[in-house]
PDB file of C-alpha atoms in Angstrom:
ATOM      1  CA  UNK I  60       6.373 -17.121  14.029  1.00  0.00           C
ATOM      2  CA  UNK I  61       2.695 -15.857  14.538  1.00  0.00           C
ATOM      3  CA  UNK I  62      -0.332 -16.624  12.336  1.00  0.00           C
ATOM      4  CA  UNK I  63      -1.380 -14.743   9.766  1.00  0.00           C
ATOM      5  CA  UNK I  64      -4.806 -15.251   8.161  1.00  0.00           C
ATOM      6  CA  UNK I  65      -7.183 -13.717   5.707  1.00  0.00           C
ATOM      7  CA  UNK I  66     -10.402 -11.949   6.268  1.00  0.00           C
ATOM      8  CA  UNK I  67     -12.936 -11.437   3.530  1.00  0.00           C
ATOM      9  CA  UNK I  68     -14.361  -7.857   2.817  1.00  0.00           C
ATOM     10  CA  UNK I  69     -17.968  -9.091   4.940  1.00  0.00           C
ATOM     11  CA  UNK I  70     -15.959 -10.659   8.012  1.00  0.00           C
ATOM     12  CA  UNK I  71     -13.532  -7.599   8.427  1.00  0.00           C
ATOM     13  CA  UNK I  72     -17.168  -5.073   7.781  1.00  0.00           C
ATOM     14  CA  UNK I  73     -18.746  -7.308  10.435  1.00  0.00           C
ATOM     15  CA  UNK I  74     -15.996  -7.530  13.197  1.00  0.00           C
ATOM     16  CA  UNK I  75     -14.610  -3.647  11.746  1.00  0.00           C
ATOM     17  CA  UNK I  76     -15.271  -2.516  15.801  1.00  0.00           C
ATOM     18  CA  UNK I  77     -13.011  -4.842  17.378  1.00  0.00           C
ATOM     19  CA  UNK I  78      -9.713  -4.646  14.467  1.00  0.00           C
ATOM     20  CA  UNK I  79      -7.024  -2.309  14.785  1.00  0.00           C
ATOM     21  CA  UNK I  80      -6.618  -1.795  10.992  1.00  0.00           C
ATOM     22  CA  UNK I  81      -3.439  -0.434   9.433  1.00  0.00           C
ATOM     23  CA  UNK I  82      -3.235   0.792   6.283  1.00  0.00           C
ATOM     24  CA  UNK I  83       0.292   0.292   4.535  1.00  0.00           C
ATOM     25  CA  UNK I  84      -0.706   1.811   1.161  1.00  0.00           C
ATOM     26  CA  UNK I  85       1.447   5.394   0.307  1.00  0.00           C
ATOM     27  CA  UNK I  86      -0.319   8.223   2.430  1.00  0.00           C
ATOM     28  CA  UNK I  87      -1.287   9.722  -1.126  1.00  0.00           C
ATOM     29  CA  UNK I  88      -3.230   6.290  -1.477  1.00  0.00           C
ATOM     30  CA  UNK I  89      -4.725   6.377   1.840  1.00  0.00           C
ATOM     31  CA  UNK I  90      -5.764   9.713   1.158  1.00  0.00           C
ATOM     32  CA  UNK I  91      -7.616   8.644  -1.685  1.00  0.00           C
ATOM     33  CA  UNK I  92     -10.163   6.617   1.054  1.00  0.00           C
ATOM     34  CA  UNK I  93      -9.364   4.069   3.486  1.00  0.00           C
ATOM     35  CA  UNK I  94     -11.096   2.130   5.579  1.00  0.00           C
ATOM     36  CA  UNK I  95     -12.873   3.983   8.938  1.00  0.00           C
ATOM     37  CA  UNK I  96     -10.598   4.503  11.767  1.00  0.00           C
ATOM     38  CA  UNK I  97      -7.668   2.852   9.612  1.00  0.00           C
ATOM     39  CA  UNK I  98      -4.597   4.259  10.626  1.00  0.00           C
ATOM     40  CA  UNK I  99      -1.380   4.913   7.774  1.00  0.00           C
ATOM     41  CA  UNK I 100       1.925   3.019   8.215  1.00  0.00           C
ATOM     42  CA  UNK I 101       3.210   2.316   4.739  1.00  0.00           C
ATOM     43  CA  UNK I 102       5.057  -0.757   4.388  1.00  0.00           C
ATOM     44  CA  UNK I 103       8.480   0.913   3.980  1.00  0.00           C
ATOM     45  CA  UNK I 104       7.996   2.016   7.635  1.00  0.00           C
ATOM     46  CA  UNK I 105       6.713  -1.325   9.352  1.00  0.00           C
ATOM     47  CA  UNK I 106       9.623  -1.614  10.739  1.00  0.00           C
ATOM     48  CA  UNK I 107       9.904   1.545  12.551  1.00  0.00           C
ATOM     49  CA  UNK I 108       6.576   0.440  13.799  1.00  0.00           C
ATOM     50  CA  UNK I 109       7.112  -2.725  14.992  1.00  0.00           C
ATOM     51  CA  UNK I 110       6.928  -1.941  18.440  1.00  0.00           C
ATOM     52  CA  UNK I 111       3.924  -0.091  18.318  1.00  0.00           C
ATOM     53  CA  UNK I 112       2.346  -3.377  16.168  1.00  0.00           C
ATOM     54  CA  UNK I 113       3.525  -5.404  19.142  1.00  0.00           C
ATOM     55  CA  UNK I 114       1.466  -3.370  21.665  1.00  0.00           C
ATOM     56  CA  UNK I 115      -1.711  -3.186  19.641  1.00  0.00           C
ATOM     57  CA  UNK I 116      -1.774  -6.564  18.687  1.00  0.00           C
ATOM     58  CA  UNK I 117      -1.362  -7.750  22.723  1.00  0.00           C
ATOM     59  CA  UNK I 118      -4.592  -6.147  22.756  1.00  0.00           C
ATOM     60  CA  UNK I 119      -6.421  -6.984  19.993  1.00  0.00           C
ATOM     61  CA  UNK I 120      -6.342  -8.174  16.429  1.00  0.00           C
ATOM     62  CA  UNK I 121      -4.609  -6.518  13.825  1.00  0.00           C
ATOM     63  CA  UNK I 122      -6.124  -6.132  10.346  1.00  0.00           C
ATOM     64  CA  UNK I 123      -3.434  -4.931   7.809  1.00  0.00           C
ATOM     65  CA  UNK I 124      -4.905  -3.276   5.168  1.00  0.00           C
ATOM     66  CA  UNK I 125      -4.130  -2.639   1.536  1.00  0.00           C
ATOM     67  CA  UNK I 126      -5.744  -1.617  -2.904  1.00  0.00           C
ATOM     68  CA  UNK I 127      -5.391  -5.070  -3.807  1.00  0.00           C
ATOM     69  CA  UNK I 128      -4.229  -8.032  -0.782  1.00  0.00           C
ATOM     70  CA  UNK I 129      -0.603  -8.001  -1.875  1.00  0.00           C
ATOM     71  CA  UNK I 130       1.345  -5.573   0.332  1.00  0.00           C
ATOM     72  CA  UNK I 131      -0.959  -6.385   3.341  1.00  0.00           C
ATOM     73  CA  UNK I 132       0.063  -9.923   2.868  1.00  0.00           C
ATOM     74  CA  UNK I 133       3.638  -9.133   2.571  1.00  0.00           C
ATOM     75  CA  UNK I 134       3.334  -7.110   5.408  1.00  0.00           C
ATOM     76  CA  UNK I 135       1.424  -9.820   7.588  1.00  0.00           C
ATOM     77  CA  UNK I 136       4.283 -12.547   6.399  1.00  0.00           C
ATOM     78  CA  UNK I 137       7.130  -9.501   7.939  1.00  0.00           C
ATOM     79  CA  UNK I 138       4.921  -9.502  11.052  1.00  0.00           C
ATOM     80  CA  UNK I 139       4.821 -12.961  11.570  1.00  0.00           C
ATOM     81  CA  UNK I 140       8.412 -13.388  11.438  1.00  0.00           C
ATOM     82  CA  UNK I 141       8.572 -11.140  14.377  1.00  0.00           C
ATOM     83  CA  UNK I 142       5.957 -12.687  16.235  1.00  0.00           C
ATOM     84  CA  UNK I 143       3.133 -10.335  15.496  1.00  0.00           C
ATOM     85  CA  UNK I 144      -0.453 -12.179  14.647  1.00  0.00           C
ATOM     86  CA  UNK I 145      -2.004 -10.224  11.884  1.00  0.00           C
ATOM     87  CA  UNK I 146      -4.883 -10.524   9.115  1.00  0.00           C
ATOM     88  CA  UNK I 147      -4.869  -9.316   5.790  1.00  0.00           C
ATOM     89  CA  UNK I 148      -7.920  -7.882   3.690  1.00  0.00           C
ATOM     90  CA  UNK I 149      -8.566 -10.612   0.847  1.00  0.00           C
ATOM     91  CA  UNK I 150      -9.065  -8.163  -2.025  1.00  0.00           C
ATOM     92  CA  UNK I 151      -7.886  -4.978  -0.467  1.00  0.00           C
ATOM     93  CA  UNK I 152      -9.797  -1.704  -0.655  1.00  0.00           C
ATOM     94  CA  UNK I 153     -10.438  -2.032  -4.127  1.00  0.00           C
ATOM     95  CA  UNK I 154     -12.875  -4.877  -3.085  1.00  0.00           C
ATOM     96  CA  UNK I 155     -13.978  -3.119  -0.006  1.00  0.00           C
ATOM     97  CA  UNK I 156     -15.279  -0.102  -2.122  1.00  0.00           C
ATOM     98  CA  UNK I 157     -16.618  -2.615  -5.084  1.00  0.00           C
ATOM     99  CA  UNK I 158     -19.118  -3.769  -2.126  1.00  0.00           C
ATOM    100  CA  UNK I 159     -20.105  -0.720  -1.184  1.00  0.00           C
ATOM    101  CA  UNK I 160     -18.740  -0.221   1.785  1.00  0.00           C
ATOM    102  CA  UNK I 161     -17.425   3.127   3.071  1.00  0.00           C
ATOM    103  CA  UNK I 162     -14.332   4.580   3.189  1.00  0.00           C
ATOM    104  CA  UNK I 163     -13.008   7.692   4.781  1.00  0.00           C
ATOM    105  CA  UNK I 164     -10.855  10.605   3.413  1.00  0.00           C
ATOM    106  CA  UNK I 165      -8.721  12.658   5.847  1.00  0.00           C
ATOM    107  CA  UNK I 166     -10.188  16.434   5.449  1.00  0.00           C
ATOM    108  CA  UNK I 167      -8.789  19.176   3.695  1.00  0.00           C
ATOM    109  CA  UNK I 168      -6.132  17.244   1.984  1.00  0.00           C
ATOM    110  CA  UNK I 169      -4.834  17.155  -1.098  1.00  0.00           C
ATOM    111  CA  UNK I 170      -5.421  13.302  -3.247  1.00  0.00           C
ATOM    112  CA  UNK I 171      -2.297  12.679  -4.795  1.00  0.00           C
ATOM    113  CA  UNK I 172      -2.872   9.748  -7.149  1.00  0.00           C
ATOM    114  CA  UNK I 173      -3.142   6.572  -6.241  1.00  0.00           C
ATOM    115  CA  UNK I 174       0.190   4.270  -6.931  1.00  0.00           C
ATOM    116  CA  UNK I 175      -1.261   2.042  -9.770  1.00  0.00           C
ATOM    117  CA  UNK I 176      -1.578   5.329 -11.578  1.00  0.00           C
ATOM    118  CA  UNK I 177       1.440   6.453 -11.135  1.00  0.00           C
ATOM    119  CA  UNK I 178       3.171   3.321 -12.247  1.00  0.00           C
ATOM    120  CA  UNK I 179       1.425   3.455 -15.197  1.00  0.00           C
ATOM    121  CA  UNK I 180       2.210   7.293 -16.073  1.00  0.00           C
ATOM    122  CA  UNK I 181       6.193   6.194 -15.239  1.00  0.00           C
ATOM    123  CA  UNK I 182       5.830   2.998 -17.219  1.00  0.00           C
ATOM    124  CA  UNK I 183       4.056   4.544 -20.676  1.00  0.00           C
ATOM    125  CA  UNK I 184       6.493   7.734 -20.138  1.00  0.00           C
ATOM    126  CA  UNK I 185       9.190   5.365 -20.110  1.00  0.00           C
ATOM    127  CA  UNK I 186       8.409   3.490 -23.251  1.00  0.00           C
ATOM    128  CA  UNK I 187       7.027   6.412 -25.296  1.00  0.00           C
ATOM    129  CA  UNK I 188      10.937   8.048 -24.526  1.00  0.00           C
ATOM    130  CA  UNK I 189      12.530   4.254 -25.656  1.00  0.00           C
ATOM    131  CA  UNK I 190      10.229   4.049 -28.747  1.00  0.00           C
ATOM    132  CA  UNK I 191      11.122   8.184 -29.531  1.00  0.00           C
ATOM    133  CA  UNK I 192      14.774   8.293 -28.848  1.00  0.00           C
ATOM    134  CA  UNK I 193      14.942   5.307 -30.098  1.00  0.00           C
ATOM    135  CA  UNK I 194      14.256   6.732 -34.145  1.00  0.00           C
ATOM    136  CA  UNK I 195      17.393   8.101 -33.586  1.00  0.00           C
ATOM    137  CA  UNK I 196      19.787   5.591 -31.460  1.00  0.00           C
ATOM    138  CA  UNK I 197      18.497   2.438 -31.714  1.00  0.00           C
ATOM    139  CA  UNK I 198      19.930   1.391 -28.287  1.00  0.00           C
ATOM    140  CA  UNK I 199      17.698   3.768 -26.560  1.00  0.00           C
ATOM    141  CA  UNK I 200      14.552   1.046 -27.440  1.00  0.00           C
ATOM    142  CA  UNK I 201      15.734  -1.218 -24.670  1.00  0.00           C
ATOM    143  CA  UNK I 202      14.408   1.015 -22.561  1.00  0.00           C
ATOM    144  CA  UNK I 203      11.208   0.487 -23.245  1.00  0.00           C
ATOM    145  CA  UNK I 204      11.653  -3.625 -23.816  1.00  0.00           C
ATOM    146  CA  UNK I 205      13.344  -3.470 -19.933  1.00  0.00           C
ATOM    147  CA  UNK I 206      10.178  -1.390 -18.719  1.00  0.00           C
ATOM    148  CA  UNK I 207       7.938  -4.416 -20.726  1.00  0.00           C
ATOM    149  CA  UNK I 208       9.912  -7.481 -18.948  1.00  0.00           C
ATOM    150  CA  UNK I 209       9.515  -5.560 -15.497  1.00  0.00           C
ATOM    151  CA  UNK I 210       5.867  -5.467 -16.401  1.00  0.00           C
ATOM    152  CA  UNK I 211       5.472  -8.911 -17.373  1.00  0.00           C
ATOM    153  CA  UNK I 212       7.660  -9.751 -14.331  1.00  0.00           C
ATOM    154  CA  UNK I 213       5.205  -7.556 -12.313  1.00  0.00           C
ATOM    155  CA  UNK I 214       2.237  -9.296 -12.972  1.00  0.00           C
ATOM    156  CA  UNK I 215       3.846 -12.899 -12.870  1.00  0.00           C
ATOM    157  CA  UNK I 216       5.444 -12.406  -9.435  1.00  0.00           C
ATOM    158  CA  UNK I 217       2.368 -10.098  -8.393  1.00  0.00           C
ATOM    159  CA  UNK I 218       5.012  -7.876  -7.287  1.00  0.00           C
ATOM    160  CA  UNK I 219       5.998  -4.471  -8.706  1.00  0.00           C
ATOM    161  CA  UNK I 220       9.900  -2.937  -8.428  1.00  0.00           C
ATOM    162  CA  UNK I 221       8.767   0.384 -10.429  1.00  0.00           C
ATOM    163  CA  UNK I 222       5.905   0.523  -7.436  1.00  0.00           C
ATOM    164  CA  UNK I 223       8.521   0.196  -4.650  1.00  0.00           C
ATOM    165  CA  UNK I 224      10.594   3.021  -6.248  1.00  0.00           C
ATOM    166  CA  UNK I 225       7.908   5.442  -6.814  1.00  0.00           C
ATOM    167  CA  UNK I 226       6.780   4.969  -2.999  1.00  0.00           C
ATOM    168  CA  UNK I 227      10.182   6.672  -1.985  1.00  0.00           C
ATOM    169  CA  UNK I 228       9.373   9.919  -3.830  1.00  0.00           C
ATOM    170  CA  UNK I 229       8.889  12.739  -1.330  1.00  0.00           C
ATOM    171  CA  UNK I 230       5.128  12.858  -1.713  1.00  0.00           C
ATOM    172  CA  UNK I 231       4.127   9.726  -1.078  1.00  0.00           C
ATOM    173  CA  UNK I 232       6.334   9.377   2.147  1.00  0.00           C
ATOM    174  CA  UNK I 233       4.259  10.414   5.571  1.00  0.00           C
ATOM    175  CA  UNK I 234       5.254  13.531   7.055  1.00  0.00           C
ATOM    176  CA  UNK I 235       7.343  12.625  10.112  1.00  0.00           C
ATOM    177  CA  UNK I 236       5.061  13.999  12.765  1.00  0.00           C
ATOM    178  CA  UNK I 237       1.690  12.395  10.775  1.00  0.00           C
ATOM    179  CA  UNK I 238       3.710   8.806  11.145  1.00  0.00           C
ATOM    180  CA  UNK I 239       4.616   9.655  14.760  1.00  0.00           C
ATOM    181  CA  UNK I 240       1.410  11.164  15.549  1.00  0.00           C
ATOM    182  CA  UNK I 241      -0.134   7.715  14.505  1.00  0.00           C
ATOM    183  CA  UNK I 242       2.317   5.399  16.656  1.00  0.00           C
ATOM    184  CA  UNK I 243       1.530   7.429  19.179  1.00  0.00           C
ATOM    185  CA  UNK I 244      -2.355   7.247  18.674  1.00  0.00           C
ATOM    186  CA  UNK I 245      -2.107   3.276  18.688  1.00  0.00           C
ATOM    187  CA  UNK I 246       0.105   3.075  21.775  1.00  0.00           C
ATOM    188  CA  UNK I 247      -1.764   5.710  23.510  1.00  0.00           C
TER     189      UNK I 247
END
């Protein structure tokens, strides 16, 4: 099992030229801004990068990248059990940009919102629909009382299911060239 460590938002700015950083936020997310010369493998696809991880990280140090610390660190935990040293960003981009640092936005794309929103569109859709349909069955309200316990469940396990399920949805998935194009940049 490799290390995994943290970097705060000044040691990863300071030592930015000598990290390979991966972002495993949704590309919509990385679209939103990332980090300068980060490159997008979202975490349902570390896997199918793993070899590419391997290569990079015989070279260099890895910094995995994502909005908050949580993913990155789940992320740098899978890549330790396979023997791949990695770093996380303490705080994410979220605390990247609240420093002021810069992020980039790939050109002439469309932002598709960021996941956090879009959790909390599904979640209040969800529970507005329990609370309605429920006037009229009163079964239909444990919808929204399920979609509350995953939230509280959320936050307590600083985890998030509705997240995970939203990230398979066909536009926040990479095109398959755009996630082959970037294995193919790092091994290049």
């Amino acid at each position: 099992m490799a290390p995994t460590t943290a970097l705060t938002v000044d040691q990863a700015h300071a030592r930015l030229h000598e990290l390979t950083v991966i972002d495993v936020r949704t590309p919509g997310e990385y679209a939103s801004g990332h980090l300068p010369g980060a490159h997008n493998i979202p975490l349902d696809h570390l896997d199918a990068a793993l070899p590419s991880l391997k290569t990079v990280a015989d070279r260099g140090d890895l910094l995995i990248v994502c909005a908050s610390g949580a993913r990155s660190a789940q992320a740098c935990r899978r890549l330790a059990d396979q023997g791949v040293p990695a770093a996380t960003l303490t705080g994410g981009t979220t605390a990247w940009t609240r420093l002021g640092h810069d992020t980039h936005r790939p050109a002439g794309t469309r932002t598709p919102w960021a996941m956090d929103r879009q959790v909390r569109l599904a979640a209040g859709t969800l529970v507005l629909a329990g609370l309605i349909a429920g006037r009229r069955w009163k079964a239909a309200r444990l919808l929204s009382a399920a979609v509350a316990g995953g939230l509280v469940f959320s936050a307590l396990t600083n985890t998030c299911g509705m997240a995970a399920i939203l990230a398979k949805l066909p536009h926040n998935q990479p095109e398959a060239t755009a996630l082959d194009d970037t294995l193919a940049a790092l091994t290049g």
